[in-house]
Amino acid sequence: MPCPYRKEHDIMPGAFDAIVIGAGSVGLPTTLYLTLEGLKVLCIDELPSAGQGQNKAAIGGVRATHSDPAKIGICLKSIELFSTWQETWGEYIKWKKGGYCFPAYTEREETILRKLLVVQKANNLEIDWVGAGEIRELVPGITPDGLRGGTFSPNDGQVSPLMFAASCHRIAERRGAEFRFDEKVVGIELGPGDKVERVRTTKDTYSAPIVVNAAGAHAKEIGKLSGLDVPVTPDSHEAGVTAPVGEFLGPLVVDIRPGRDGKTANFYFGQGTTGQIIFCYTPAELFVGTDRNETSEFMPVIARRMVELVPRFRNLLVRRVWRGLYPMTPDGVAIVDKVEEQPGMYLGVGMCGQGFMMGPGVAMNLAKLIVHGEPDLPRGIFSALRFKRDFGAKVEALK
Ligand SMILES: Cc1cc2nc3c(=O)[nH]c(=O)nc-3n(C[C@H](O)[C@H](O)[C@H](O)COP(=O)(O)OP(=O)(O)OC[C@H]3O[C@@H](n4cnc5c(N)ncnc54)[C@H](O)[C@@H]3O)c2cc1C
């Protein structure tokens, strides 16, 4: 397929059409979709292989059930791509279409969820309020006392982040993309008119007229290399996985009640295709920074919440826990945009707690924006992700 972008730019031997910084949830699919658009792409990561940053910390939940129309649109695209991955590429990524379920036990949660339904339905999401009986069928063993019902979105699901990363890497490489691992990006050089020209790493220097910052928790540092202030600050979140048990749970379940423990803002869990229960909570007080050491607090706190909600969980054997980073923006919404003042510079950053599910949708939009000048989403919706916005204006309800 002829590449419209190529008509406008000469390519020097040894140079690239585009350089993607970061082989993670966003950088890998971006490398793939830019390559499929006909560009010669180089993807650079300081870690030894694909998806080893925050990508592998994700529990793999994939939902379009958000409250922001841009996130909904991006994730609907992601779900389309994840759910057809195997038939498109012949590679298994553990896609499980089990849906997402948000049970409600108090009036507060019911009101929040019912209000969100209005926005979600207006944005073409297949989601509805279901009664307590149906929630009990979806989540066998859920405590029935005070259960008022909840929302269920059947088209959401789960994917293995590591299998998806490996698959993206393999397919992109097969299609001609190049990867450099164990190379840290340490410089970005701009030319006349502040046009992007070169990327310097700990090992080499590469030329390209397009650079995509997909550096996740380190997006701010990469921004600084060309003098940009990219408002992404990481904070730490912990997760865990149990030994496998017989399949009994279809959806991922999110309990949005703040914990009586004072430690948890909400918590969520699901069962993967191989039987393990994966689980996570959002701390009431965020741990801002890059600390990835597990805490002694996590297991006792989450275990109490999980057993309280689904008493049969007391029989589970926990296999391991880990801690990773959410690359947060001040308003909880990602930045996916071109940088007007530095021609050739693009941002796919600030994915917060949803970077894995947003990855393919963000990548598809960035690839279209870079190559064709227009994103995949309608401009009116896509503009919520712009770089230059008032980050104090709103905080998304469903982070
Ligand atoms: C416990 C936990 C559970 C989560 N669960 C989910 C979930 O269920 N669903 C979901 O969608 N999201 C989830 N997330 C969030 C998700 O993991 C992140 O939002 C997502 O991985 C961010 O993607 P990214 O591409 O921006 O960053 P990453 O995947 O971290 O990729 C960025 C890459 O850039 C590289 N890099 C950075 N600086 C440089 C440099 N100077 N030179 C070279 N390379 C560099 C890094 O090494 C890294 O590989 C979870 C996160 C945590 C911590």
Coordinates of C-alpha atoms and ligand atoms in Angstrom, one line a residue:
M1 CA 0.0 0.0 0.0
P2 CA 1.5 3.4 -0.9
C3 CA 2.3 5.5 2.1
P4 CA 1.0 9.1 1.7
Y5 CA 3.5 10.3 4.3
R6 CA 6.4 9.0 2.3
K7 CA 5.6 11.3 -0.6
E8 CA 6.5 14.3 1.5
H9 CA 9.7 13.1 3.2
D10 CA 12.9 11.7 1.7
I11 CA 14.3 8.9 3.7
M12 CA 18.1 8.8 4.1
P13 CA 19.9 5.4 4.3
G14 CA 20.1 4.3 7.9
A15 CA 17.3 6.7 9.0
F16 CA 13.7 6.0 9.9
D17 CA 10.4 7.5 9.1
A18 CA 9.4 7.4 12.7
I19 CA 10.9 6.5 16.1
V20 CA 8.7 5.3 18.9
I21 CA 10.2 5.7 22.4
G22 CA 8.9 2.9 24.6
A23 CA 8.0 -0.7 23.8
G24 CA 5.1 -0.9 26.2
S25 CA 1.3 -1.0 26.1
V26 CA 1.2 2.1 23.8
G27 CA 4.5 2.0 22.0
L28 CA 4.2 -1.6 20.7
P29 CA 0.9 -1.3 18.9
T30 CA 1.9 2.2 17.7
T31 CA 5.0 0.7 16.1
L32 CA 2.8 -2.0 14.5
Y33 CA 0.1 0.3 13.2
L34 CA 2.7 2.8 11.9
T35 CA 4.5 0.0 10.1
L36 CA 1.2 -1.2 8.6
E37 CA 0.7 2.3 7.3
G38 CA 4.0 1.8 5.3
L39 CA 6.4 3.7 7.5
K40 CA 9.9 2.5 8.4
V41 CA 9.7 2.5 12.2
L42 CA 12.3 2.1 15.0
C43 CA 11.0 1.3 18.5
I44 CA 13.5 1.9 21.4
D45 CA 13.2 0.6 25.0
E46 CA 15.7 0.7 27.8
L47 CA 14.5 -2.6 29.1
P48 CA 15.7 -6.0 27.7
S49 CA 12.5 -7.0 25.8
A50 CA 8.9 -6.0 24.8
G51 CA 6.3 -5.1 27.4
Q52 CA 8.6 -5.1 30.5
G53 CA 7.7 -1.7 31.8
Q54 CA 4.2 -1.1 33.3
N55 CA 2.6 -3.2 30.6
K56 CA 3.4 -6.4 32.5
A57 CA 2.1 -4.9 35.8
A58 CA -1.4 -4.6 34.3
I59 CA -3.9 -7.4 35.2
G60 CA -5.2 -7.3 31.7
G61 CA -8.7 -5.9 32.2
V62 CA -10.1 -4.4 29.0
R63 CA -13.3 -2.3 29.1
A64 CA -15.0 0.4 27.3
T65 CA -17.0 1.1 30.4
H66 CA -15.7 4.6 31.1
S67 CA -17.3 8.0 31.8
D68 CA -15.2 10.0 29.3
P69 CA -16.4 9.8 25.6
A70 CA -12.8 9.8 24.3
K71 CA -11.8 6.9 26.6
I72 CA -15.0 5.0 25.5
G73 CA -14.2 5.6 21.8
I74 CA -10.6 4.6 22.2
C75 CA -11.4 1.5 24.2
L76 CA -14.2 0.4 21.8
K77 CA -11.5 0.4 19.1
S78 CA -9.2 -1.5 21.4
I79 CA -11.8 -4.1 22.0
E80 CA -12.5 -4.5 18.3
L81 CA -8.7 -5.1 17.8
F82 CA -8.2 -7.4 20.8
S83 CA -11.2 -9.5 20.1
T84 CA -10.3 -10.1 16.4
W85 CA -6.5 -10.4 17.0
Q86 CA -6.4 -14.2 16.7
E87 CA -8.4 -14.2 13.4
T88 CA -6.4 -11.3 12.0
W89 CA -2.9 -12.4 13.0
G90 CA -3.3 -16.1 14.0
E91 CA -1.8 -15.4 17.4
Y92 CA -3.5 -16.3 20.7
I93 CA -3.5 -13.5 23.3
K94 CA -5.8 -15.0 25.9
W95 CA -8.8 -12.8 24.9
K96 CA -11.7 -13.6 27.2
K97 CA -15.0 -11.9 26.6
G98 CA -16.4 -12.1 30.1
G99 CA -17.7 -8.6 30.5
Y100 CA -17.3 -6.1 33.4
C101 CA -19.7 -6.0 36.4
F102 CA -20.0 -3.1 38.9
P103 CA -22.2 -4.3 41.8
A104 CA -24.0 -1.7 44.0
Y105 CA -24.7 -2.1 47.7
T106 CA -25.6 1.5 48.7
E107 CA -27.7 4.3 47.2
R108 CA -24.5 6.2 46.6
E109 CA -23.0 3.6 44.3
E110 CA -26.4 3.0 42.5
T111 CA -26.8 6.7 41.8
I112 CA -23.2 7.0 40.4
L113 CA -23.6 3.9 38.2
R114 CA -27.0 4.9 36.9
K115 CA -25.8 8.4 36.1
L116 CA -22.8 6.9 34.2
L117 CA -25.2 4.6 32.2
V118 CA -26.7 7.7 30.5
V119 CA -23.3 8.8 29.1
Q120 CA -22.2 5.2 28.3
K121 CA -25.4 4.4 26.4
A122 CA -25.2 7.7 24.5
N123 CA -21.7 6.6 23.4
N124 CA -22.9 3.3 22.0
L125 CA -21.8 1.1 24.9
E126 CA -23.7 -2.2 25.3
I127 CA -24.2 -1.9 29.1
D128 CA -27.2 -2.1 31.3
W129 CA -28.5 -2.1 34.9
V130 CA -29.2 -5.7 36.0
G131 CA -31.0 -6.8 39.2
A132 CA -29.4 -8.5 42.2
G133 CA -30.4 -11.9 41.0
E134 CA -28.4 -11.5 37.8
I135 CA -25.4 -10.1 39.6
R136 CA -25.5 -13.3 41.8
E137 CA -25.4 -15.4 38.7
L138 CA -22.6 -13.4 37.2
V139 CA -20.6 -13.4 40.4
P140 CA -21.3 -16.8 42.1
G141 CA -20.9 -16.5 45.8
I142 CA -21.2 -12.7 46.0
T143 CA -22.6 -11.7 49.3
P144 CA -26.4 -11.1 48.8
D145 CA -27.0 -8.8 51.9
G146 CA -27.9 -5.4 50.7
L147 CA -27.1 -6.1 47.0
R148 CA -29.2 -3.7 44.9
G149 CA -28.1 -4.8 41.5
G150 CA -25.4 -3.3 39.3
T151 CA -24.2 -2.7 35.8
F152 CA -23.0 -5.3 33.3
S153 CA -21.2 -4.7 30.0
P154 CA -20.9 -8.1 28.2
N155 CA -18.5 -7.0 25.5
D156 CA -15.6 -6.1 27.8
G157 CA -13.0 -8.6 28.7
Q158 CA -9.4 -9.6 29.5
V159 CA -6.2 -10.1 27.6
S160 CA -2.7 -11.3 28.7
P161 CA -0.5 -8.1 28.6
L162 CA 2.6 -10.1 28.1
M163 CA 1.2 -12.3 25.3
F164 CA -0.1 -9.2 23.6
A165 CA 3.2 -7.4 23.9
A166 CA 5.1 -10.4 22.5
S167 CA 2.6 -10.8 19.7
C168 CA 2.8 -7.1 18.7
H169 CA 6.6 -7.2 18.8
R170 CA 6.7 -10.3 16.6
I171 CA 4.2 -9.1 14.0
A172 CA 5.7 -5.6 13.8
E173 CA 9.2 -7.1 13.3
R174 CA 7.9 -9.5 10.7
R175 CA 6.4 -6.5 8.8
G176 CA 9.7 -4.6 8.9
A177 CA 9.8 -2.6 12.1
E178 CA 13.1 -2.5 14.0
F179 CA 13.6 -2.7 17.7
R180 CA 16.5 -1.7 20.0
F181 CA 16.3 -3.0 23.5
D182 CA 18.6 -2.2 26.4
E183 CA 19.0 1.3 24.9
K184 CA 17.9 4.3 27.0
V185 CA 16.9 7.4 25.2
V186 CA 19.0 10.2 26.5
G187 CA 18.6 13.0 24.0
I188 CA 16.2 14.4 21.4
E189 CA 17.7 16.9 18.8
L190 CA 15.5 19.5 17.1
G191 CA 16.5 21.3 13.9
P192 CA 15.4 24.6 12.3
G193 CA 11.9 25.6 13.3
D194 CA 12.2 23.1 16.2
K195 CA 11.5 20.2 13.9
V196 CA 12.3 16.8 15.3
E197 CA 15.5 15.4 13.8
R198 CA 17.3 12.9 15.9
V199 CA 17.1 10.7 19.0
R200 CA 20.2 9.9 21.0
T201 CA 20.4 6.7 23.1
T202 CA 23.1 5.3 25.4
K203 CA 24.4 3.3 22.3
D204 CA 23.7 5.3 19.1
T205 CA 22.0 8.2 17.4
Y206 CA 19.0 7.7 15.0
S207 CA 17.3 10.1 12.6
A208 CA 13.6 10.5 11.9
P209 CA 11.2 13.3 11.2
I210 CA 8.6 11.8 13.5
V211 CA 9.1 10.9 17.2
V212 CA 6.4 9.4 19.4
N213 CA 6.8 9.7 23.2
A214 CA 5.3 6.5 24.5
A215 CA 7.5 6.3 27.6
G216 CA 4.8 5.6 30.1
A217 CA 5.8 6.5 33.7
H218 CA 8.9 8.3 32.2
A219 CA 7.0 10.4 29.7
K220 CA 7.9 13.6 31.6
E221 CA 11.6 12.9 31.5
I222 CA 11.4 12.2 27.7
G223 CA 9.5 15.4 27.3
K224 CA 12.2 17.4 29.1
L225 CA 14.8 16.1 26.5
S226 CA 13.2 18.4 23.9
G227 CA 12.2 21.1 26.4
L228 CA 8.5 20.0 26.8
D229 CA 6.6 20.0 30.0
V230 CA 4.5 16.8 29.8
P231 CA 2.3 16.6 32.9
V232 CA 2.6 12.9 33.7
T233 CA 3.4 11.8 37.3
P234 CA 3.6 8.1 38.3
D235 CA 1.9 6.6 41.3
S236 CA 2.2 3.0 42.7
H237 CA -0.5 0.3 42.7
E238 CA -0.3 -3.2 43.8
A239 CA -1.9 -6.4 42.4
G240 CA -1.8 -10.1 43.0
V241 CA -2.7 -13.5 41.5
T242 CA -3.8 -16.7 43.1
A243 CA -3.2 -20.4 42.2
P244 CA -5.7 -21.6 39.6
V245 CA -9.2 -22.8 40.6
G246 CA -12.0 -24.2 38.5
E247 CA -13.6 -21.7 36.2
F248 CA -16.6 -20.0 37.9
L249 CA -16.3 -16.2 37.3
G250 CA -17.0 -14.7 33.9
P251 CA -16.7 -10.9 34.3
L252 CA -14.1 -8.6 35.9
V253 CA -15.8 -7.2 39.0
V254 CA -15.3 -3.7 40.3
D255 CA -16.5 -2.7 43.8
I256 CA -16.5 1.1 43.8
R257 CA -17.3 1.4 47.5
P258 CA -14.5 3.1 49.5
G259 CA -13.3 0.6 52.1
R260 CA -14.2 1.0 55.8
D261 CA -10.6 0.2 56.2
G262 CA -9.7 3.8 55.2
K263 CA -7.1 2.3 52.8
T264 CA -9.0 1.5 49.7
A265 CA -10.9 3.7 47.3
N266 CA -12.2 0.7 45.3
F267 CA -11.1 -2.8 44.4
Y268 CA -11.4 -5.2 41.5
F269 CA -10.8 -8.8 40.5
G270 CA -11.4 -11.3 37.8
Q271 CA -10.6 -14.9 36.7
G272 CA -8.2 -15.4 33.8
T273 CA -8.5 -18.1 31.1
T274 CA -6.3 -20.4 33.1
G275 CA -8.2 -20.2 36.4
Q276 CA -6.2 -17.8 38.5
I277 CA -7.9 -14.9 40.3
I278 CA -6.2 -11.6 39.7
F279 CA -6.9 -8.7 42.0
C280 CA -6.0 -5.1 42.7
Y281 CA -7.1 -2.1 44.7
T282 CA -6.9 1.7 44.3
P283 CA -5.4 3.1 47.5
A284 CA -7.4 5.8 49.3
E285 CA -4.2 7.9 49.6
L286 CA -2.2 7.6 46.4
F287 CA 1.5 6.6 46.6
V288 CA 3.0 9.2 44.3
G289 CA 6.4 8.2 42.9
T290 CA 8.2 5.3 41.4
D291 CA 8.4 2.9 44.4
R292 CA 7.8 -0.6 43.1
N293 CA 8.5 -2.5 46.3
E294 CA 5.6 -4.6 47.5
T295 CA 4.1 -3.5 50.8
S296 CA 3.2 -5.6 53.8
E297 CA -0.2 -3.8 54.0
F298 CA -1.5 -4.9 50.6
M299 CA -2.4 -8.5 51.2
P300 CA -4.2 -8.1 54.6
V301 CA -6.2 -5.2 53.2
I302 CA -7.3 -6.7 49.9
A303 CA -7.9 -10.2 51.4
R304 CA -10.4 -8.7 53.9
R305 CA -12.2 -6.8 51.2
M306 CA -12.4 -9.8 48.8
V307 CA -13.5 -12.3 51.5
E308 CA -16.1 -9.8 52.7
L309 CA -17.6 -9.5 49.2
V310 CA -17.2 -13.1 48.1
P311 CA -16.7 -15.3 51.2
R312 CA -15.6 -18.4 49.1
F313 CA -12.4 -16.5 48.3
R314 CA -11.2 -17.4 51.8
N315 CA -10.1 -20.7 50.2
L316 CA -7.8 -19.2 47.6
L317 CA -4.0 -19.6 47.7
V318 CA -2.2 -16.4 46.8
R319 CA 0.7 -17.1 44.5
R320 CA 2.4 -13.7 44.2
V321 CA 2.0 -10.0 44.4
W322 CA 3.7 -7.1 42.6
R323 CA 3.6 -3.4 42.4
G324 CA 3.6 -1.2 39.3
L325 CA 3.0 2.4 38.2
Y326 CA 0.1 4.3 36.8
P327 CA 1.3 7.1 34.6
M328 CA -1.1 9.8 35.8
T329 CA -2.2 13.1 34.3
P330 CA -3.8 15.7 36.6
D331 CA -7.3 15.1 35.3
G332 CA -7.0 11.3 34.8
V333 CA -7.4 11.4 31.0
A334 CA -4.6 10.5 28.6
I335 CA -2.7 12.8 26.3
V336 CA -2.7 11.7 22.6
D337 CA -1.7 14.5 20.4
K338 CA 0.8 16.2 18.1
V339 CA 3.0 18.9 19.6
E340 CA 2.3 22.0 17.6
E341 CA 5.5 23.8 18.6
Q342 CA 7.8 20.9 17.7
P343 CA 6.8 19.6 14.2
G344 CA 7.1 15.8 14.1
M345 CA 6.7 15.3 17.9
Y346 CA 3.7 13.2 19.1
L347 CA 2.6 12.1 22.5
G348 CA 0.8 8.9 23.5
V349 CA 1.2 9.3 27.3
G350 CA -0.6 9.6 30.6
M351 CA -2.6 6.4 30.3
C352 CA -3.3 6.3 34.0
G353 CA -4.7 2.9 35.1
Q354 CA -6.0 2.0 31.7
G355 CA -3.0 2.0 29.4
F356 CA -3.2 -1.6 28.5
M357 CA -6.8 -1.5 27.4
M358 CA -6.3 1.9 25.6
G359 CA -3.1 0.8 23.9
P360 CA -4.4 -0.5 20.5
G361 CA -7.0 2.2 20.2
V362 CA -4.5 5.0 21.0
A363 CA -2.0 3.4 18.6
M364 CA -4.6 3.3 15.8
N365 CA -5.5 6.9 16.4
L366 CA -1.9 8.1 16.5
A367 CA -1.0 6.2 13.4
K368 CA -3.9 7.8 11.5
L369 CA -3.1 11.2 12.9
I370 CA 0.6 10.9 11.9
V371 CA 0.1 9.5 8.5
H372 CA -3.2 11.0 7.3
G373 CA -3.4 14.1 9.6
E374 CA -6.7 13.0 11.1
P375 CA -7.3 10.5 14.0
D376 CA -9.7 7.6 13.8
L377 CA -12.1 9.1 16.3
P378 CA -14.2 12.2 15.4
R379 CA -12.2 15.3 16.2
G380 CA -14.8 16.6 18.6
I381 CA -14.3 13.5 20.8
F382 CA -10.6 13.1 20.2
S383 CA -9.8 16.7 21.3
A384 CA -10.4 15.7 24.9
L385 CA -7.0 14.0 24.7
R386 CA -5.2 17.1 23.5
F387 CA -1.8 18.2 25.0
K388 CA -2.8 21.8 25.6
R389 CA -5.8 21.7 27.8
D390 CA -6.9 22.8 31.2
F391 CA -5.9 19.8 33.3
G392 CA -7.7 21.2 36.3
A393 CA -11.1 21.3 34.5
K394 CA -12.4 17.9 35.5
V395 CA -11.5 14.5 37.0
E396 CA -13.0 11.5 35.3
A397 CA -15.5 9.7 37.4
L398 CA -14.4 6.2 36.6
K399 CA -10.6 6.1 36.7
Ligands
LIG1 C1 -1.2 -3.1 39.4 C2 -1.6 -2.6 38.1 C3 -2.7 -3.1 37.4 C4 -3.1 -2.5 36.2 N1 -4.2 -3.1 35.6 C5 -4.5 -2.6 34.4 C6 -5.6 -3.2 33.6 O1 -6.2 -4.2 34.1 N2 -5.9 -2.7 32.4 C7 -5.3 -1.6 31.9 O2 -5.6 -1.2 30.8 N3 -4.2 -1.0 32.6 C8 -3.9 -1.5 33.8 N4 -2.8 -0.9 34.4 C9 -2.2 0.3 33.9 C10 -1.2 -0.1 32.8 O3 -0.3 -1.0 33.2 C11 -0.5 1.2 32.3 O4 -1.5 2.3 32.1 C12 0.1 1.0 30.9 O5 1.0 -0.2 31.0 C13 0.9 2.2 30.5 O6 1.3 2.0 29.2 P1 2.5 2.8 28.6 O7 2.8 2.3 27.2 O8 2.2 4.3 28.7 O9 3.8 2.5 29.5 P2 4.7 1.2 29.6 O10 3.9 -0.1 29.2 O11 5.4 1.2 30.9 O12 5.7 1.5 28.4 C14 6.6 2.5 28.4 C15 8.0 2.0 28.0 O13 8.9 3.1 27.9 C16 10.2 2.7 28.2 N5 11.0 3.8 28.5 C17 10.8 4.8 29.4 N6 11.8 5.7 29.4 C18 12.6 5.3 28.5 C19 13.9 5.8 28.0 N7 14.4 6.9 28.5 N8 14.5 5.2 27.0 C20 14.0 4.0 26.5 N9 12.8 3.5 26.9 C21 12.2 4.1 27.9 C22 9.9 1.8 29.5 O14 11.0 0.9 29.7 C23 8.6 1.1 29.1 O15 8.8 -0.2 28.5 C24 -2.4 -1.5 35.6 C25 -1.3 -1.0 36.3 C26 -0.9 -1.5 37.5 C27 0.3 -0.9 38.2

